[in-house]
């Protein structure tokens, strides 16, 4: 029953559904591209010896230990329309004498 309804919706050419499908395909292609880049970089690091390789591996291993929520927050802050919120002083709040947090201005 639901499958028939789904096929009718796809066949009808619903604009919203087509936008959702297009977005899903773009995200999937971005993930494939990122995976290929990661594999290439990982292969390079595995077989190549260069100055600073140890430090590079330590930094990359440390970054892989970050929780996904922290990485997502940092990406969101940098890609949001307002930019990183610490640039305008709203990221850090300081409690004033009345117990109300302000941005220090």
GROMACS .gro file of C-alpha atoms in nm:
model
  105
    1UNK     CA    1   0.000   0.000   0.000
    2UNK     CA    2   0.270   0.249   0.101
    3UNK     CA    3   0.498   0.140  -0.182
    4UNK     CA    4   0.229   0.213  -0.438
    5UNK     CA    5   0.177   0.559  -0.290
    6UNK     CA    6   0.552   0.622  -0.296
    7UNK     CA    7   0.581   0.521  -0.662
    8UNK     CA    8   0.285   0.745  -0.751
    9UNK     CA    9   0.452   1.037  -0.573
   10UNK     CA   10   0.779   0.980  -0.760
   11UNK     CA   11   0.600   0.938  -1.093
   12UNK     CA   12   0.398   1.257  -1.040
   13UNK     CA   13   0.716   1.466  -1.048
   14UNK     CA   14   0.640   1.642  -0.719
   15UNK     CA   15   0.874   1.941  -0.697
   16UNK     CA   16   0.947   1.905  -0.325
   17UNK     CA   17   1.025   1.537  -0.361
   18UNK     CA   18   1.258   1.600  -0.654
   19UNK     CA   19   1.445   1.865  -0.451
   20UNK     CA   20   1.484   1.617  -0.166
   21UNK     CA   21   1.614   1.350  -0.403
   22UNK     CA   22   1.858   1.596  -0.562
   23UNK     CA   23   1.989   1.702  -0.222
   24UNK     CA   24   2.033   1.339  -0.118
   25UNK     CA   25   2.229   1.266  -0.435
   26UNK     CA   26   2.453   1.572  -0.383
   27UNK     CA   27   2.528   1.469  -0.024
   28UNK     CA   28   2.600   1.113  -0.136
   29UNK     CA   29   2.839   1.231  -0.406
   30UNK     CA   30   3.014   1.459  -0.158
   31UNK     CA   31   3.061   1.163   0.076
   32UNK     CA   32   3.205   0.950  -0.205
   33UNK     CA   33   3.447   1.229  -0.298
   34UNK     CA   34   3.549   1.282   0.066
   35UNK     CA   35   3.602   0.907   0.109
   36UNK     CA   36   3.823   0.888  -0.198
   37UNK     CA   37   4.026   1.185  -0.079
   38UNK     CA   38   4.062   1.030   0.267
   39UNK     CA   39   4.175   0.699   0.121
   40UNK     CA   40   4.432   0.873  -0.097
   41UNK     CA   41   4.569   1.080   0.192
   42UNK     CA   42   4.571   0.776   0.422
   43UNK     CA   43   4.755   0.570   0.163
   44UNK     CA   44   5.009   0.848   0.115
   45UNK     CA   45   5.071   0.869   0.490
   46UNK     CA   46   5.103   0.491   0.517
   47UNK     CA   47   5.369   0.442   0.249
   48UNK     CA   48   5.559   0.771   0.245
   49UNK     CA   49   5.829   0.878   0.489
   50UNK     CA   50   5.885   1.251   0.527
   51UNK     CA   51   6.002   1.503   0.784
   52UNK     CA   52   5.726   1.569   1.038
   53UNK     CA   53   5.541   1.245   0.962
   54UNK     CA   54   5.532   1.148   1.330
   55UNK     CA   55   5.383   1.481   1.436
   56UNK     CA   56   5.131   1.464   1.151
   57UNK     CA   57   5.019   1.117   1.259
   58UNK     CA   58   4.990   1.226   1.623
   59UNK     CA   59   4.773   1.525   1.528
   60UNK     CA   60   4.551   1.320   1.296
   61UNK     CA   61   4.505   1.048   1.558
   62UNK     CA   62   4.418   1.310   1.820
   63UNK     CA   63   4.162   1.470   1.586
   64UNK     CA   64   4.000   1.131   1.526
   65UNK     CA   65   3.939   1.110   1.901
   66UNK     CA   66   3.716   1.418   1.902
   67UNK     CA   67   3.348   1.345   1.961
   68UNK     CA   68   3.135   1.394   1.648
   69UNK     CA   69   2.921   1.650   1.831
   70UNK     CA   70   3.223   1.874   1.890
   71UNK     CA   71   3.329   1.850   1.526
   72UNK     CA   72   2.973   1.920   1.413
   73UNK     CA   73   2.954   2.225   1.638
   74UNK     CA   74   3.280   2.363   1.503
   75UNK     CA   75   3.173   2.303   1.143
   76UNK     CA   76   2.837   2.467   1.212
   77UNK     CA   77   3.000   2.769   1.371
   78UNK     CA   78   3.229   2.820   1.075
   79UNK     CA   79   2.966   2.761   0.808
   80UNK     CA   80   2.673   2.944   0.966
   81UNK     CA   81   2.551   3.264   0.806
   82UNK     CA   82   2.681   3.481   1.091
   83UNK     CA   83   3.023   3.316   1.090
   84UNK     CA   84   3.209   3.214   1.401
   85UNK     CA   85   3.017   3.368   1.689
   86UNK     CA   86   3.328   3.443   1.891
   87UNK     CA   87   3.418   3.706   1.631
   88UNK     CA   88   3.148   3.940   1.765
   89UNK     CA   89   3.197   3.852   2.132
   90UNK     CA   90   2.872   3.659   2.183
   91UNK     CA   91   3.034   3.317   2.228
   92UNK     CA   92   3.186   3.392   2.568
   93UNK     CA   93   2.951   3.526   2.832
   94UNK     CA   94   3.058   3.678   3.161
   95UNK     CA   95   2.820   3.688   3.460
   96UNK     CA   96   2.772   4.042   3.587
   97UNK     CA   97   2.700   4.139   3.947
   98UNK     CA   98   2.328   4.061   3.911
   99UNK     CA   99   2.386   3.702   3.800
  100UNK     CA  100   2.299   3.788   3.438
  101UNK     CA  101   2.542   3.671   3.169
  102UNK     CA  102   2.660   3.937   2.927
  103UNK     CA  103   2.916   3.931   2.652
  104UNK     CA  104   3.144   4.164   2.840
  105UNK     CA  105   3.047   4.484   2.659
   0.00000   0.00000   0.00000
